[in-house]
Amino acid sequence: MQRLALAVAVLLVFPAATAATATAATATAAADAVAVCGHTSAQPTLKQGSTGAEVVEAQCQLNLATKASRYTPIGADGSFGAATDARVRVFQRCAALSVDGEIGPNTWAALNSWAAHPKKCATPGTSDTAQSVVCGFSTARPTLQSGSTGTDVKELQCRLNLAMEPGHYPPLTVDGNFGDGTRNRVIQFQHCVNASADGVAGPTTWAKVSDWSSRNAYCTPPKPAGHPIDGVDTAKYQHPGGAPINWGAVKASGVEFATVKATRGLNVTDEYLATDLPAARTAGLAVGPYHFYTGTAANTGGAQADRFIAAVRATGYTGKRAGDLPPVFDLEWKDDGSGGCPPYVTVADAKAWLDKVAAAFGRTPIIYTQKSFLDACLGGTTALSGYPMQLADYRQSVTQPALPAGSSTWLMWQYTDAAIADGIPAPATGDVFNGTQAALDQLANR
């Protein structure tokens, strides 16, 4: 793909290139031709009146290449008509190519690149009539799962690529094999639409993915109504491949607060704490560090607090500066995949952490938890109800998170693990704040 980009760049910078140069570029494009959508790698010159699998491949690639700019997918029906001609011209303008409505070697080369790695056009599109056929493989909707193969799997993979924002979800290879990558993407999509996250493409998942792949927008979880102040929670998982978070872009996208992972248990400091916590505050977000409590041995709350205090102080956090939110205590299910209760979790051990951290920073910590966790693992205790709560509840059918016993309100609601924010290279957990901007500012010493 890199050679394709270079060939296009040469033709753009030197429009008067010699015939030999143009021939070389065409040869390179032909050699590198790829079936991004999986229909065919044959890439002849196409124009109005052309038909066949090559047209379907082109239409499908046009959909992948232009949806990031909010263009509604066109019908991938194998017939090069007026709608396809119009979308080719849109794409050629986006890619700074000669605008003639024909898909020749240079347009194919750019299209292969843009379809595999979607970019945004300078001029965005607008919503149009959704098409029922946008990938061109199959209109059947059989239940698919790990091990499934064939054109129906290709249809699913292609539609998942059209439904999920490519900057955060790298496009799947459309190969017709339902492997781990496809299963994981199905689960991610199911989280996004609040469907049962079982990794199986059944009737509900098919209906949702068909809907989202036909729109001019990507799947994003709806935000709770009536709570306009947005936040995110980040850790190393929001740095795929070591990619940095652009906190200025996060702030510019409308996010007002963040909690950044600091430590876990007795011996883990998140490798991005030292950069993310100061950078988020510098960008203008209200930000606080959080600690993931492990409870793998008895009476470790105080020692876990010591590690947390040392780690966040090393970043310059005091809890009292402008922009500093209170520390956050992450009290939840085991993170080893079992989802069970920590074996040694007790109210007394949780209080040991909370008391030591409160004394160190002069701030009452926020507790991140769930009602179901406190009910199952701490007997529905009311001993923690006096602390401000950041509550996780991903149900879209509720107007507020489920309140633990004894609690009458909540401070933050983590409503999804599939939030898409500019500047964060992977999906993050998303929150809303239960209050006004003035209340958030007061909490953050501003």
XYZ file of C-alpha atoms in Angstrom:
446
model
C 0.000 0.000 0.000
C 2.920 2.342 0.646
C 4.070 2.003 -2.946
C 0.558 2.863 -4.149
C 0.559 6.069 -2.114
C 3.942 7.040 -3.535
C 2.764 6.447 -7.092
C -0.246 8.697 -6.562
C 1.878 11.368 -4.856
C 4.288 11.512 -7.800
C 1.458 12.071 -10.252
C -0.056 14.771 -8.046
C 3.127 16.738 -7.543
C 4.243 16.455 -11.172
C 1.128 16.593 -13.380
C 3.315 16.953 -16.463
C 5.165 13.702 -15.784
C 6.506 11.861 -18.761
C 4.667 8.984 -20.387
C 7.317 6.662 -19.029
C 6.666 7.833 -15.465
C 2.911 7.466 -15.889
C 3.393 3.982 -17.346
C 5.576 3.008 -14.391
C 2.980 4.304 -11.946
C 0.230 2.374 -13.736
C 2.331 -0.770 -13.641
C 2.944 -0.323 -9.916
C -0.758 0.185 -9.263
C -1.626 -2.913 -11.281
C 0.967 -4.975 -9.441
C -0.339 -3.838 -6.066
C -4.043 -4.153 -6.888
C -5.889 -5.579 -3.905
C -9.407 -6.757 -3.264
C -10.042 -4.607 -0.176
C -13.668 -5.727 -0.127
C -12.911 -9.290 -1.191
C -14.787 -9.408 -4.520
C -11.956 -9.304 -7.050
C -8.442 -7.942 -7.443
C -9.038 -7.209 -11.132
C -9.054 -3.436 -11.534
C -9.801 -2.419 -15.120
C -10.821 1.108 -16.061
C -14.490 1.558 -15.185
C -17.026 4.218 -16.162
C -20.773 4.696 -16.582
C -22.240 1.601 -18.215
C -19.660 -0.805 -16.751
C -21.010 -3.830 -14.906
C -19.772 -6.853 -13.031
C -17.729 -7.890 -9.998
C -15.155 -5.174 -10.618
C -17.892 -2.548 -10.277
C -19.125 -4.149 -7.048
C -15.577 -4.038 -5.671
C -15.257 -0.377 -6.665
C -18.632 0.558 -5.163
C -17.820 -1.229 -1.919
C -14.414 0.473 -1.717
C -16.026 3.845 -2.412
C -18.340 3.261 0.543
C -15.454 2.456 2.877
C -13.390 5.381 1.571
C -16.045 8.083 1.860
C -18.110 7.139 4.906
C -15.536 8.645 7.264
C -16.539 11.975 5.709
C -20.232 11.316 6.453
C -21.265 10.207 2.981
C -24.096 7.667 3.016
C -23.012 4.416 1.311
C -24.174 3.925 -2.277
C -25.730 0.719 -3.595
C -23.072 -1.898 -4.403
C -25.112 -3.554 -7.138
C -22.503 -4.044 -9.856
C -24.026 -1.437 -12.167
C -22.010 1.757 -12.767
C -24.776 4.345 -12.973
C -25.222 7.989 -12.113
C -24.932 7.465 -8.347
C -21.628 5.641 -8.731
C -20.349 8.304 -11.123
C -21.223 11.020 -8.600
C -19.470 9.196 -5.756
C -16.370 8.598 -7.886
C -16.182 12.347 -8.497
C -16.570 13.024 -4.770
C -13.740 10.639 -4.042
C -11.485 12.042 -6.738
C -11.896 15.512 -5.260
C -11.123 14.106 -1.795
C -7.947 12.422 -3.046
C -6.878 15.451 -5.141
C -7.112 13.492 -8.391
C -8.336 14.568 -11.809
C -12.143 14.603 -11.601
C -13.570 12.702 -14.572
C -15.899 10.121 -13.000
C -13.823 7.222 -14.336
C -11.944 4.692 -12.210
C -8.599 4.340 -13.902
C -5.238 3.201 -12.471
C -4.638 6.315 -10.371
C -8.155 6.354 -8.906
C -7.939 2.626 -8.199
C -4.604 3.134 -6.420
C -5.938 5.914 -4.213
C -9.184 4.022 -3.628
C -7.320 0.910 -2.434
C -5.455 3.062 0.079
C -8.433 5.090 1.311
C -10.713 2.047 1.595
C -8.186 0.146 3.717
C -7.278 3.202 5.813
C -10.207 5.649 5.642
C -9.461 9.360 5.871
C -11.691 12.436 6.012
C -12.407 14.581 2.973
C -12.017 18.351 3.240
C -15.712 18.688 2.370
C -18.015 16.423 4.422
C -21.114 14.798 2.998
C -24.667 14.828 4.248
C -27.199 12.124 4.980
C -28.854 10.517 1.971
C -31.267 7.641 1.382
C -29.850 4.460 2.895
C -29.212 1.598 0.478
C -30.037 -2.020 1.326
C -27.060 -3.410 -0.636
C -23.795 -1.728 0.376
C -21.292 -4.605 0.333
C -22.664 -6.724 -2.485
C -22.021 -10.215 -1.161
C -25.239 -11.609 0.231
C -28.697 -10.616 1.389
C -29.008 -13.732 3.556
C -28.702 -13.239 7.292
C -27.817 -16.653 8.760
C -26.516 -16.970 12.291
C -22.716 -16.800 12.113
C -20.124 -17.615 14.742
C -16.528 -18.719 15.202
C -15.654 -21.209 12.466
C -18.240 -19.976 9.953
C -16.980 -19.339 6.419
C -18.224 -18.085 3.073
C -19.810 -15.079 1.429
C -22.172 -14.427 4.321
C -19.139 -13.956 6.575
C -17.665 -11.564 3.989
C -20.903 -9.579 4.075
C -20.717 -9.409 7.865
C -17.045 -8.367 7.891
C -17.635 -5.675 5.291
C -20.676 -4.314 7.122
C -18.796 -4.265 10.434
C -16.123 -2.155 8.721
C -18.830 0.249 7.561
C -20.509 0.338 10.982
C -17.476 0.891 13.235
C -15.369 4.059 13.273
C -12.096 3.096 11.517
C -9.844 5.377 13.560
C -10.663 3.335 16.663
C -11.529 -0.036 15.113
C -9.007 -0.983 12.386
C -10.947 -2.474 9.438
C -11.213 -6.249 9.318
C -9.779 -8.213 6.412
C -12.754 -9.312 4.308
C -11.733 -12.937 3.817
C -14.871 -14.929 4.647
C -13.338 -16.606 7.713
C -15.014 -16.001 11.071
C -11.928 -16.062 13.291
C -10.978 -14.405 16.552
C -10.658 -10.965 14.959
C -14.174 -11.097 13.556
C -15.591 -12.463 16.803
C -13.932 -9.684 18.810
C -15.298 -7.060 16.428
C -18.800 -8.537 16.719
C -18.502 -8.268 20.510
C -17.320 -4.662 20.229
C -20.260 -3.860 17.985
C -22.689 -5.598 20.337
C -21.378 -3.444 23.210
C -21.894 -0.380 21.053
C -25.559 -1.177 20.359
C -26.266 -2.580 23.834
C -26.921 -6.085 22.522
C -25.976 -9.321 24.262
C -22.195 -9.491 23.775
C -21.785 -13.146 22.857
C -19.725 -12.788 19.661
C -22.431 -14.492 17.606
C -24.088 -12.700 14.689
C -27.709 -13.678 15.180
C -30.901 -11.891 14.051
C -30.566 -8.932 16.449
C -26.908 -8.299 15.627
C -27.581 -8.632 11.884
C -30.425 -6.124 12.103
C -28.251 -3.627 13.971
C -25.169 -4.014 11.789
C -27.280 -3.752 8.628
C -28.778 -0.534 9.945
C -25.526 1.111 11.003
C -23.572 0.082 7.915
C -26.171 1.783 5.698
C -26.042 5.146 7.499
C -23.710 8.116 7.109
C -22.533 7.757 10.722
C -20.675 5.166 12.764
C -22.106 3.298 15.708
C -21.719 5.245 18.942
C -23.599 4.494 22.157
C -26.332 7.043 22.903
C -25.527 9.321 25.826
C -27.862 9.526 28.817
C -30.343 12.353 28.369
C -30.182 15.411 30.567
C -26.490 15.125 31.441
C -24.484 17.120 28.884
C -21.095 17.134 30.658
C -18.969 14.306 29.255
C -16.008 12.433 30.679
C -13.722 9.518 29.825
C -11.683 6.969 31.750
C -8.293 5.973 30.324
C -5.516 3.481 30.931
C -2.903 1.669 28.859
C -5.705 0.126 26.792
C -6.355 3.514 25.186
C -2.783 3.485 23.826
C -2.816 0.683 21.209
C 0.684 0.030 19.943
C 1.981 2.789 22.211
C -0.027 5.499 20.418
C -0.312 8.709 22.486
C -3.541 10.394 23.522
C -3.937 13.903 22.133
C -5.527 15.509 25.179
C -5.980 18.818 23.399
C -8.152 17.065 20.820
C -10.030 15.266 23.602
C -10.862 18.602 25.208
C -11.768 20.180 21.850
C -14.207 17.332 21.187
C -16.279 18.390 24.204
C -14.954 16.108 26.945
C -14.711 18.036 30.239
C -13.354 15.529 32.747
C -11.278 12.359 32.913
C -10.113 9.738 35.347
C -6.704 8.274 34.532
C -5.507 4.905 35.806
C -2.640 5.258 38.252
C -2.059 1.949 40.006
C -3.347 -1.591 40.411
C -2.981 -3.650 43.551
C 0.374 -3.700 45.248
C 2.793 -3.699 42.340
C 1.474 -2.137 39.116
C 1.739 1.483 38.010
C 0.115 2.228 34.666
C 2.849 3.065 32.168
C 0.936 6.107 30.878
C 0.134 7.700 34.242
C 3.154 10.010 34.172
C 2.193 11.459 30.792
C -1.606 11.268 30.728
C -2.451 12.769 34.115
C -0.431 16.009 33.643
C -1.307 16.280 29.941
C -5.049 15.997 30.564
C -4.879 18.715 33.218
C -2.727 20.949 31.010
C -5.281 20.567 28.208
C -7.948 22.005 30.511
C -9.789 18.889 31.643
C -10.786 18.275 35.226
C -8.833 15.096 35.972
C -8.279 12.647 38.786
C -6.181 9.469 39.169
C -7.720 6.111 40.019
C -6.519 2.945 41.730
C -7.763 -0.559 40.903
C -8.162 -2.485 44.164
C -7.240 -6.174 43.917
C -7.944 -7.863 47.267
C -5.735 -10.867 46.492
C -4.505 -11.050 50.075
C -5.944 -10.023 53.414
C -5.527 -6.499 54.774
C -3.651 -4.916 51.852
C -5.779 -1.758 51.504
C -3.314 0.425 53.381
C -0.321 -0.853 51.399
C -2.175 -0.357 48.137
C -2.914 3.205 49.232
C 0.770 3.830 49.912
C 1.708 2.769 46.400
C -1.044 4.928 44.888
C -0.060 7.998 46.908
C 3.598 7.736 45.897
C 2.797 7.169 42.216
C 0.440 10.124 41.799
C 2.556 12.507 43.854
C 5.407 11.759 41.443
C 3.307 13.266 38.640
C 2.756 16.518 40.560
C -0.792 15.640 41.674
C -1.753 17.156 45.016
C -5.528 17.035 44.849
C -5.593 20.776 45.523
C -4.385 22.347 42.249
C -6.784 23.883 39.742
C -8.033 20.994 37.629
C -7.435 18.261 40.217
C -10.444 16.027 40.832
C -10.440 13.888 43.985
C -8.689 10.490 43.877
C -10.851 7.588 42.690
C -11.030 4.132 44.312
C -11.951 1.454 41.740
C -13.790 -1.190 43.765
C -15.122 -3.854 41.421
C -15.028 -7.378 40.082
C -11.753 -9.245 39.505
C -10.068 -8.248 36.239
C -8.671 -11.708 35.458
C -11.561 -12.614 33.171
C -13.487 -14.532 35.804
C -15.558 -11.541 36.874
C -15.795 -12.845 40.430
C -15.412 -11.133 43.777
C -11.874 -10.384 44.966
C -11.160 -13.181 47.469
C -10.196 -10.929 50.384
C -12.355 -7.851 49.794
C -13.846 -6.394 52.998
C -15.373 -3.083 53.994
C -12.560 -2.614 56.503
C -9.893 -3.073 53.831
C -11.654 -0.663 51.477
C -11.893 1.861 54.304
C -8.184 1.472 55.015
C -7.416 2.658 51.475
C -10.003 5.429 51.557
C -8.893 6.804 54.920
C -5.181 6.827 54.089
C -5.707 8.507 50.704
C -8.105 11.072 52.165
C -5.535 11.977 54.803
C -2.738 12.242 52.212
C -4.552 14.628 49.875
C -7.172 16.286 52.042
C -9.918 15.181 49.635
C -12.755 12.713 50.098
C -12.137 10.017 47.458
C -14.705 9.053 44.858
C -15.668 5.377 44.764
C -16.075 3.720 41.363
C -18.279 0.649 41.716
C -21.595 -1.030 40.842
C -24.609 -1.841 42.949
C -24.386 -5.464 41.801
C -20.784 -5.698 43.033
C -21.536 -4.264 46.464
C -24.555 -6.542 46.774
C -22.700 -9.693 45.736
C -19.278 -9.098 47.273
C -19.927 -6.892 50.305
C -23.404 -7.988 51.339
C -25.127 -4.822 50.134
C -23.257 -2.755 52.712
C -24.319 0.814 53.399
C -20.969 1.641 55.018
C -19.667 3.292 51.831
C -22.816 5.222 50.955
C -21.454 8.526 52.257
C -18.809 8.707 49.522
C -19.409 10.336 46.126
C -20.064 7.588 43.599
C -18.914 6.947 40.051
C -21.295 4.155 39.042
C -20.982 1.779 36.108
C -24.274 0.856 34.447
C -24.352 0.206 30.694
C -28.091 -0.278 30.328
C -29.657 2.108 27.821
C -33.104 1.462 29.262
C -32.506 3.397 32.503
C -32.449 7.100 33.276
C -29.822 6.798 36.022
C -27.442 4.085 37.246
C -28.630 1.635 39.860
C -27.883 3.159 43.279
C -26.140 1.071 45.958
C -27.930 0.528 49.262
C -27.937 3.700 51.300
C -26.949 5.992 48.410
C -29.403 8.668 47.339
C -27.529 10.089 44.356
C -24.520 9.627 42.055
C -21.694 11.883 40.924
C -20.567 10.262 37.656
C -22.222 7.612 35.515
C -20.018 5.367 33.406
C -22.568 4.423 30.776
C -20.478 2.679 28.117
C -17.155 1.042 27.353
C -17.390 2.044 23.684
C -17.104 5.841 23.773
C -15.408 7.428 20.753
C -13.564 10.657 21.512
C -11.300 12.596 19.191
C -7.683 12.268 20.263
C -8.014 8.839 21.922
C -6.806 6.118 19.541
C -8.971 3.346 21.042
C -12.510 3.220 22.448
C -12.740 4.374 26.054
C -15.249 4.067 28.845
C -17.500 7.121 28.783
C -19.102 9.037 31.624
C -21.516 11.845 32.284
C -21.436 14.206 35.268
C -24.451 14.646 37.504
C -24.398 18.404 37.851
C -23.569 21.706 36.255
C -20.291 22.947 34.829
C -19.988 25.191 37.879
C -20.312 22.153 40.152
C -17.618 20.305 38.190
C -15.356 23.328 38.381
C -15.833 23.527 42.135
C -15.002 19.832 42.500
C -11.842 20.455 40.435
C -10.687 23.476 42.491
C -11.422 25.969 39.720
